[in-house]
PDB file of C-alpha atoms and ligand atoms in Angstrom:
ATOM      1  CA  MET A 445      -1.794 -12.481  68.332  1.00  0.00           C
ATOM      2  CA  VAL A 446       1.710 -13.781  68.848  1.00  0.00           C
ATOM      3  CA  LEU A 447       2.442 -15.046  65.299  1.00  0.00           C
ATOM      4  CA  GLU A 448       0.728 -13.320  62.396  1.00  0.00           C
ATOM      5  CA  ALA A 449       0.895 -13.815  58.672  1.00  0.00           C
ATOM      6  CA  ARG A 450      -0.360 -10.730  56.901  1.00  0.00           C
ATOM      7  CA  ASP A 451      -1.379 -10.904  53.289  1.00  0.00           C
ATOM      8  CA  LEU A 452       1.508 -13.165  52.312  1.00  0.00           C
ATOM      9  CA  ALA A 453       2.296 -13.975  48.641  1.00  0.00           C
ATOM     10  CA  CYS A 454       4.965 -16.260  47.356  1.00  0.00           C
ATOM     11  CA  LEU A 455       6.279 -16.533  43.813  1.00  0.00           C
ATOM     12  CA  ARG A 456       8.389 -19.474  42.618  1.00  0.00           C
ATOM     13  CA  GLY A 457       9.823 -18.676  39.198  1.00  0.00           C
ATOM     14  CA  GLU A 458       6.981 -16.871  37.464  1.00  0.00           C
ATOM     15  CA  ARG A 459       4.287 -18.817  39.280  1.00  0.00           C
ATOM     16  CA  ALA A 460       2.302 -17.620  42.273  1.00  0.00           C
ATOM     17  CA  VAL A 461       2.342 -20.454  44.804  1.00  0.00           C
ATOM     18  CA  PHE A 462      -0.064 -18.575  47.078  1.00  0.00           C
ATOM     19  CA  ALA A 463      -1.256 -15.037  47.592  1.00  0.00           C
ATOM     20  CA  GLY A 464      -3.352 -13.059  50.048  1.00  0.00           C
ATOM     21  CA  LEU A 465      -2.663 -15.498  52.814  1.00  0.00           C
ATOM     22  CA  SER A 466      -3.349 -14.237  56.359  1.00  0.00           C
ATOM     23  CA  PHE A 467      -3.739 -15.857  59.781  1.00  0.00           C
ATOM     24  CA  GLY A 468      -3.042 -15.096  63.413  1.00  0.00           C
ATOM     25  CA  LEU A 469      -2.087 -17.517  66.159  1.00  0.00           C
ATOM     26  CA  PRO A 470      -2.220 -16.817  69.917  1.00  0.00           C
ATOM     27  CA  ALA A 471       0.093 -18.431  72.481  1.00  0.00           C
ATOM     28  CA  GLY A 472      -0.521 -22.159  72.729  1.00  0.00           C
ATOM     29  CA  ALA A 473      -2.104 -22.469  69.266  1.00  0.00           C
ATOM     30  CA  ALA A 474      -1.447 -25.113  66.649  1.00  0.00           C
ATOM     31  CA  LEU A 475      -1.945 -24.754  62.889  1.00  0.00           C
ATOM     32  CA  LEU A 476      -1.922 -27.650  60.432  1.00  0.00           C
ATOM     33  CA  LEU A 477      -0.885 -26.799  56.891  1.00  0.00           C
ATOM     34  CA  THR A 478      -2.537 -29.247  54.470  1.00  0.00           C
ATOM     35  CA  GLY A 479      -3.027 -29.411  50.726  1.00  0.00           C
ATOM     36  CA  ALA A 480      -1.781 -31.228  47.671  1.00  0.00           C
ATOM     37  CA  ASN A 481       1.860 -31.827  46.745  1.00  0.00           C
ATOM     38  CA  GLY A 482       3.293 -28.525  45.575  1.00  0.00           C
ATOM     39  CA  ALA A 483       0.556 -26.435  47.244  1.00  0.00           C
ATOM     40  CA  GLY A 484       3.209 -24.458  49.161  1.00  0.00           C
ATOM     41  CA  LYS A 485       3.251 -25.941  52.665  1.00  0.00           C
ATOM     42  CA  SER A 486       7.040 -26.275  52.922  1.00  0.00           C
ATOM     43  CA  THR A 487       7.424 -22.868  51.236  1.00  0.00           C
ATOM     44  CA  LEU A 488       5.153 -21.232  53.831  1.00  0.00           C
ATOM     45  CA  LEU A 489       7.105 -22.880  56.645  1.00  0.00           C
ATOM     46  CA  ARG A 490      10.358 -21.467  55.202  1.00  0.00           C
ATOM     47  CA  ILE A 491       8.784 -17.994  55.042  1.00  0.00           C
ATOM     48  CA  LEU A 492       7.576 -18.280  58.643  1.00  0.00           C
ATOM     49  CA  ALA A 493      11.134 -19.385  59.619  1.00  0.00           C
ATOM     50  CA  GLY A 494      12.534 -16.240  57.997  1.00  0.00           C
ATOM     51  CA  LEU A 495      14.520 -18.315  55.507  1.00  0.00           C
ATOM     52  CA  LEU A 496      12.638 -17.084  52.426  1.00  0.00           C
ATOM     53  CA  PRO A 497      11.315 -13.571  51.983  1.00  0.00           C
ATOM     54  CA  PRO A 498       7.657 -13.321  50.959  1.00  0.00           C
ATOM     55  CA  ALA A 499       6.983 -11.639  47.619  1.00  0.00           C
ATOM     56  CA  GLU A 500       4.378  -9.616  49.395  1.00  0.00           C
ATOM     57  CA  GLY A 501       3.108  -9.218  52.946  1.00  0.00           C
ATOM     58  CA  ALA A 502       4.861  -9.843  56.240  1.00  0.00           C
ATOM     59  CA  VAL A 503       5.276 -12.264  59.097  1.00  0.00           C
ATOM     60  CA  LEU A 504       4.829 -10.561  62.469  1.00  0.00           C
ATOM     61  CA  TRP A 505       5.855 -11.702  65.951  1.00  0.00           C
ATOM     62  CA  ARG A 506       4.014  -9.815  68.657  1.00  0.00           C
ATOM     63  CA  GLY A 507       3.340  -7.105  66.103  1.00  0.00           C
ATOM     64  CA  GLU A 508       6.910  -6.705  64.844  1.00  0.00           C
ATOM     65  CA  ASP A 509       7.962  -7.678  61.287  1.00  0.00           C
ATOM     66  CA  VAL A 510      10.340 -10.656  61.750  1.00  0.00           C
ATOM     67  CA  GLY A 511      12.367  -9.452  58.769  1.00  0.00           C
ATOM     68  CA  ALA A 512      13.462  -6.446  60.821  1.00  0.00           C
ATOM     69  CA  GLU A 513      15.449  -8.624  63.248  1.00  0.00           C
ATOM     70  CA  PRO A 514      16.222 -11.954  61.603  1.00  0.00           C
ATOM     71  CA  SER A 515      18.576 -13.190  64.299  1.00  0.00           C
ATOM     72  CA  ALA A 516      16.018 -12.574  67.046  1.00  0.00           C
ATOM     73  CA  HIS A 517      13.460 -14.530  65.011  1.00  0.00           C
ATOM     74  CA  ALA A 518      15.894 -17.380  64.372  1.00  0.00           C
ATOM     75  CA  ALA A 519      16.579 -17.610  68.087  1.00  0.00           C
ATOM     76  CA  ARG A 520      12.935 -17.994  68.989  1.00  0.00           C
ATOM     77  CA  LEU A 521      12.153 -20.901  66.677  1.00  0.00           C
ATOM     78  CA  ARG A 522      12.983 -24.489  65.803  1.00  0.00           C
ATOM     79  CA  TYR A 523      12.477 -25.591  62.207  1.00  0.00           C
ATOM     80  CA  VAL A 524      12.349 -29.336  61.580  1.00  0.00           C
ATOM     81  CA  SER A 525      12.569 -29.629  57.805  1.00  0.00           C
ATOM     82  CA  HIS A 526      12.495 -32.614  55.439  1.00  0.00           C
ATOM     83  CA  GLN A 527      16.237 -32.917  55.851  1.00  0.00           C
ATOM     84  CA  ASP A 528      17.216 -34.453  59.157  1.00  0.00           C
ATOM     85  CA  ALA A 529      20.662 -32.739  58.985  1.00  0.00           C
ATOM     86  CA  LEU A 530      22.619 -35.265  61.040  1.00  0.00           C
ATOM     87  CA  LYS A 531      26.383 -35.819  61.236  1.00  0.00           C
ATOM     88  CA  PRO A 532      26.637 -39.446  60.087  1.00  0.00           C
ATOM     89  CA  ALA A 533      29.968 -40.213  61.767  1.00  0.00           C
ATOM     90  CA  LEU A 534      28.893 -38.932  65.197  1.00  0.00           C
ATOM     91  CA  THR A 535      26.815 -41.027  67.588  1.00  0.00           C
ATOM     92  CA  VAL A 536      23.181 -40.296  68.324  1.00  0.00           C
ATOM     93  CA  ALA A 537      24.121 -38.674  71.642  1.00  0.00           C
ATOM     94  CA  GLU A 538      26.937 -36.639  70.060  1.00  0.00           C
ATOM     95  CA  ASN A 539      24.633 -35.377  67.356  1.00  0.00           C
ATOM     96  CA  LEU A 540      22.253 -34.063  69.975  1.00  0.00           C
ATOM     97  CA  ALA A 541      25.127 -32.723  72.085  1.00  0.00           C
ATOM     98  CA  LEU A 542      26.147 -30.449  69.193  1.00  0.00           C
ATOM     99  CA  PHE A 543      22.770 -28.734  69.368  1.00  0.00           C
ATOM    100  CA  ALA A 544      22.747 -28.714  73.201  1.00  0.00           C
ATOM    101  CA  ARG A 545      26.005 -26.745  73.058  1.00  0.00           C
ATOM    102  CA  LEU A 546      24.277 -24.166  70.813  1.00  0.00           C
ATOM    103  CA  TRP A 547      20.914 -24.029  72.523  1.00  0.00           C
ATOM    104  CA  GLY A 548      21.446 -25.390  76.028  1.00  0.00           C
ATOM    105  CA  GLY A 549      19.467 -28.290  77.491  1.00  0.00           C
ATOM    106  CA  ALA A 550      20.351 -31.840  78.469  1.00  0.00           C
ATOM    107  CA  VAL A 551      20.910 -34.630  75.994  1.00  0.00           C
ATOM    108  CA  MET A 552      19.635 -37.632  77.946  1.00  0.00           C
ATOM    109  CA  PRO A 553      16.070 -36.417  78.654  1.00  0.00           C
ATOM    110  CA  ALA A 554      15.713 -35.387  74.995  1.00  0.00           C
ATOM    111  CA  LEU A 555      16.866 -38.861  73.862  1.00  0.00           C
ATOM    112  CA  GLU A 556      14.506 -40.522  76.335  1.00  0.00           C
ATOM    113  CA  ALA A 557      11.548 -38.435  75.166  1.00  0.00           C
ATOM    114  CA  LEU A 558      11.890 -40.034  71.724  1.00  0.00           C
ATOM    115  CA  ALA A 559      12.899 -43.497  73.065  1.00  0.00           C
ATOM    116  CA  LEU A 560      16.414 -43.072  71.639  1.00  0.00           C
ATOM    117  CA  ALA A 561      18.429 -43.825  74.822  1.00  0.00           C
ATOM    118  CA  PRO A 562      19.139 -47.423  73.736  1.00  0.00           C
ATOM    119  CA  LEU A 563      20.595 -46.079  70.482  1.00  0.00           C
ATOM    120  CA  ALA A 564      22.686 -43.295  72.112  1.00  0.00           C
ATOM    121  CA  ASP A 565      26.079 -44.798  71.232  1.00  0.00           C
ATOM    122  CA  LEU A 566      25.296 -45.796  67.641  1.00  0.00           C
ATOM    123  CA  PRO A 567      26.683 -43.719  64.815  1.00  0.00           C
ATOM    124  CA  ALA A 568      23.901 -41.751  63.153  1.00  0.00           C
ATOM    125  CA  ARG A 569      24.767 -43.261  59.767  1.00  0.00           C
ATOM    126  CA  VAL A 570      23.309 -46.663  60.792  1.00  0.00           C
ATOM    127  CA  LEU A 571      19.928 -45.292  61.903  1.00  0.00           C
ATOM    128  CA  SER A 572      16.774 -46.250  60.076  1.00  0.00           C
ATOM    129  CA  ALA A 573      14.709 -43.513  58.447  1.00  0.00           C
ATOM    130  CA  GLY A 574      12.263 -43.358  61.375  1.00  0.00           C
ATOM    131  CA  GLN A 575      15.087 -43.362  63.930  1.00  0.00           C
ATOM    132  CA  ARG A 576      16.745 -40.464  62.107  1.00  0.00           C
ATOM    133  CA  ARG A 577      13.461 -38.556  62.172  1.00  0.00           C
ATOM    134  CA  ARG A 578      13.175 -39.241  65.923  1.00  0.00           C
ATOM    135  CA  LEU A 579      16.671 -37.826  66.432  1.00  0.00           C
ATOM    136  CA  ALA A 580      15.777 -34.693  64.470  1.00  0.00           C
ATOM    137  CA  LEU A 581      12.625 -34.314  66.644  1.00  0.00           C
ATOM    138  CA  ALA A 582      14.591 -34.883  69.882  1.00  0.00           C
ATOM    139  CA  ARG A 583      16.191 -31.408  69.261  1.00  0.00           C
ATOM    140  CA  LEU A 584      12.796 -29.883  70.015  1.00  0.00           C
ATOM    141  CA  VAL A 585      12.972 -31.186  73.563  1.00  0.00           C
ATOM    142  CA  LEU A 586      16.425 -29.718  74.401  1.00  0.00           C
ATOM    143  CA  ALA A 587      15.575 -26.160  75.313  1.00  0.00           C
ATOM    144  CA  PRO A 588      12.255 -24.346  75.079  1.00  0.00           C
ATOM    145  CA  VAL A 589      11.606 -21.766  72.366  1.00  0.00           C
ATOM    146  CA  PRO A 590       8.185 -20.333  71.588  1.00  0.00           C
ATOM    147  CA  LEU A 591       7.757 -21.373  67.926  1.00  0.00           C
ATOM    148  CA  TRP A 592       8.023 -24.825  66.341  1.00  0.00           C
ATOM    149  CA  LEU A 593       7.817 -25.173  62.583  1.00  0.00           C
ATOM    150  CA  LEU A 594       7.529 -28.820  61.584  1.00  0.00           C
ATOM    151  CA  ASP A 595       7.625 -30.160  58.046  1.00  0.00           C
ATOM    152  CA  GLU A 596       6.009 -33.602  57.907  1.00  0.00           C
ATOM    153  CA  PRO A 597       7.195 -34.398  61.444  1.00  0.00           C
ATOM    154  CA  THR A 598       5.759 -37.928  61.510  1.00  0.00           C
ATOM    155  CA  THR A 599       6.984 -39.199  58.144  1.00  0.00           C
ATOM    156  CA  GLY A 600       8.553 -42.596  58.725  1.00  0.00           C
ATOM    157  CA  LEU A 601       7.534 -42.770  62.397  1.00  0.00           C
ATOM    158  CA  ASP A 602       5.900 -45.900  63.812  1.00  0.00           C
ATOM    159  CA  ALA A 603       2.650 -45.612  65.758  1.00  0.00           C
ATOM    160  CA  ALA A 604       4.376 -45.649  69.167  1.00  0.00           C
ATOM    161  CA  SER A 605       6.653 -42.776  68.118  1.00  0.00           C
ATOM    162  CA  VAL A 606       3.719 -40.709  66.817  1.00  0.00           C
ATOM    163  CA  GLU A 607       2.049 -41.296  70.202  1.00  0.00           C
ATOM    164  CA  ARG A 608       5.223 -40.147  72.003  1.00  0.00           C
ATOM    165  CA  LEU A 609       5.096 -36.919  70.063  1.00  0.00           C
ATOM    166  CA  GLY A 610       1.649 -36.144  71.567  1.00  0.00           C
ATOM    167  CA  PRO A 611       2.790 -35.146  75.109  1.00  0.00           C
ATOM    168  CA  ILE A 612       5.858 -33.337  73.668  1.00  0.00           C
ATOM    169  CA  LEU A 613       3.590 -31.123  71.542  1.00  0.00           C
ATOM    170  CA  ALA A 614       1.124 -30.719  74.385  1.00  0.00           C
ATOM    171  CA  ASP A 615       3.854 -29.628  76.842  1.00  0.00           C
ATOM    172  CA  HIS A 616       5.142 -27.071  74.358  1.00  0.00           C
ATOM    173  CA  ARG A 617       1.622 -25.644  73.890  1.00  0.00           C
ATOM    174  CA  ALA A 618       0.907 -25.655  77.620  1.00  0.00           C
ATOM    175  CA  ARG A 619       3.975 -23.381  78.020  1.00  0.00           C
ATOM    176  CA  GLY A 620       2.412 -21.029  75.492  1.00  0.00           C
ATOM    177  CA  GLY A 621       4.400 -22.378  72.545  1.00  0.00           C
ATOM    178  CA  ILE A 622       2.999 -22.283  68.991  1.00  0.00           C
ATOM    179  CA  VAL A 623       3.208 -25.192  66.514  1.00  0.00           C
ATOM    180  CA  VAL A 624       2.824 -24.840  62.758  1.00  0.00           C
ATOM    181  CA  ALA A 625       3.049 -28.238  61.038  1.00  0.00           C
ATOM    182  CA  ALA A 626       2.807 -29.226  57.397  1.00  0.00           C
ATOM    183  CA  THR A 627       1.380 -32.680  57.089  1.00  0.00           C
ATOM    184  CA  HIS A 628      -0.404 -35.283  54.985  1.00  0.00           C
ATOM    185  CA  LEU A 629      -0.913 -37.461  58.048  1.00  0.00           C
ATOM    186  CA  PRO A 630      -2.988 -37.089  61.214  1.00  0.00           C
ATOM    187  CA  LEU A 631      -0.907 -35.478  63.978  1.00  0.00           C
ATOM    188  CA  PRO A 632      -1.466 -35.655  67.755  1.00  0.00           C
ATOM    189  CA  LEU A 633      -2.447 -31.976  67.941  1.00  0.00           C
ATOM    190  CA  PRO A 634      -5.913 -31.650  69.471  1.00  0.00           C
ATOM    191  CA  ASP A 635      -7.807 -28.471  68.642  1.00  0.00           C
ATOM    192  CA  ALA A 636      -5.387 -27.522  65.885  1.00  0.00           C
ATOM    193  CA  ARG A 637      -6.696 -25.158  63.226  1.00  0.00           C
ATOM    194  CA  GLU A 638      -6.264 -26.268  59.639  1.00  0.00           C
ATOM    195  CA  LEU A 639      -5.114 -24.086  56.788  1.00  0.00           C
ATOM    196  CA  ARG A 640      -5.662 -25.800  53.465  1.00  0.00           C
ATOM    197  CA  LEU A 641      -3.362 -24.428  50.806  1.00  0.00           C
TER     198      LEU A 641
HETATM  199  N1  LIG B1718      13.679 -23.475  44.798  1.00  0.00           N
HETATM  200  C1  LIG B1718      12.590 -23.509  44.062  1.00  0.00           C
HETATM  201  N2  LIG B1718      12.565 -22.970  42.813  1.00  0.00           N
HETATM  202  C2  LIG B1718      11.439 -22.984  42.080  1.00  0.00           C
HETATM  203  N3  LIG B1718      10.286 -23.529  42.457  1.00  0.00           N
HETATM  204  C3  LIG B1718      10.250 -24.093  43.694  1.00  0.00           C
HETATM  205  C4  LIG B1718      11.404 -24.123  44.547  1.00  0.00           C
HETATM  206  N4  LIG B1718      11.036 -24.737  45.697  1.00  0.00           N
HETATM  207  C5  LIG B1718       9.755 -25.072  45.534  1.00  0.00           C
HETATM  208  N5  LIG B1718       9.277 -24.718  44.342  1.00  0.00           N
HETATM  209  C6  LIG B1718       7.891 -24.885  43.841  1.00  0.00           C
HETATM  210  O1  LIG B1718       7.020 -24.272  44.784  1.00  0.00           O
HETATM  211  C7  LIG B1718       5.815 -25.046  44.884  1.00  0.00           C
HETATM  212  C8  LIG B1718       5.532 -25.326  46.330  1.00  0.00           C
HETATM  213  O2  LIG B1718       6.454 -26.282  46.814  1.00  0.00           O
HETATM  214  P1  LIG B1718       6.417 -26.794  48.332  1.00  0.00           P
HETATM  215  O3  LIG B1718       7.601 -27.654  48.550  1.00  0.00           O
HETATM  216  O4  LIG B1718       6.213 -25.602  49.203  1.00  0.00           O
HETATM  217  O5  LIG B1718       5.054 -27.665  48.308  1.00  0.00           O
HETATM  218  P2  LIG B1718       4.431 -28.590  49.473  1.00  0.00           P
HETATM  219  O6  LIG B1718       2.993 -28.162  49.661  1.00  0.00           O
HETATM  220  O7  LIG B1718       5.283 -28.566  50.655  1.00  0.00           O
HETATM  221  O8  LIG B1718       4.480 -30.010  48.765  1.00  0.00           O
HETATM  222  P3  LIG B1718       4.606 -31.519  49.312  1.00  0.00           P
HETATM  223  O9  LIG B1718       3.259 -31.921  49.816  1.00  0.00           O
HETATM  224  O10 LIG B1718       4.985 -32.285  48.081  1.00  0.00           O
HETATM  225  O11 LIG B1718       5.676 -31.530  50.365  1.00  0.00           O
HETATM  226  C9  LIG B1718       6.034 -26.307  44.002  1.00  0.00           C
HETATM  227  O12 LIG B1718       5.348 -26.081  42.787  1.00  0.00           O
HETATM  228  C10 LIG B1718       7.513 -26.347  43.819  1.00  0.00           C
HETATM  229  O13 LIG B1718       7.822 -26.940  42.588  1.00  0.00           O
END
């Protein structure tokens, strides 16, 4: 297994959100996290991203506890959270260029993958909710990393944009990349396993 959750438990306040949670994902796998509001989907993504320590258990990458080398884990993943985290005064292209400077990759192909090229020179503050989401997702295309953690990636997207995400996810998986996505909506992820929290 490449990514493994071993007997994870998470407490929020006094309450156990989940416990005894285990799964393993090989290269190219996709896992859908489903379940009611508050079931712990976003929390699990944050644990997998190394942003929140589990109360019990461990997240392993190729057999190593990711907590042992947090910066190495951070470098191998992209986490698209509920927050789109854009700089409102910068243009669409400049927003993406900030991340390209950190991670490498070319801005234009990433914009084109999400049909954002016509909006490249607009300030991010004028984008619609779905356009903002597309800009957040365009970061995935910049430079390959093996693990994508996606929190409700298609919220606010129109049908054409959801369809565009299909080949982006498929290319990532074809390169051996892993996707873990929390969602209430159908995603273009054929053969994904489902973990209902
Ligand atoms: N910072 C926090 N402090 C205390 N409790 C929290 C905190 N963050 C989340 N929780 C609680 O943890 C539980 C799981 O929340 P989480 O956001 O992971 O759910 P979710 O399955 O992603 O929900 P949704 O479908 O609404 O997005 C909820 O009961 C929530 O209230």
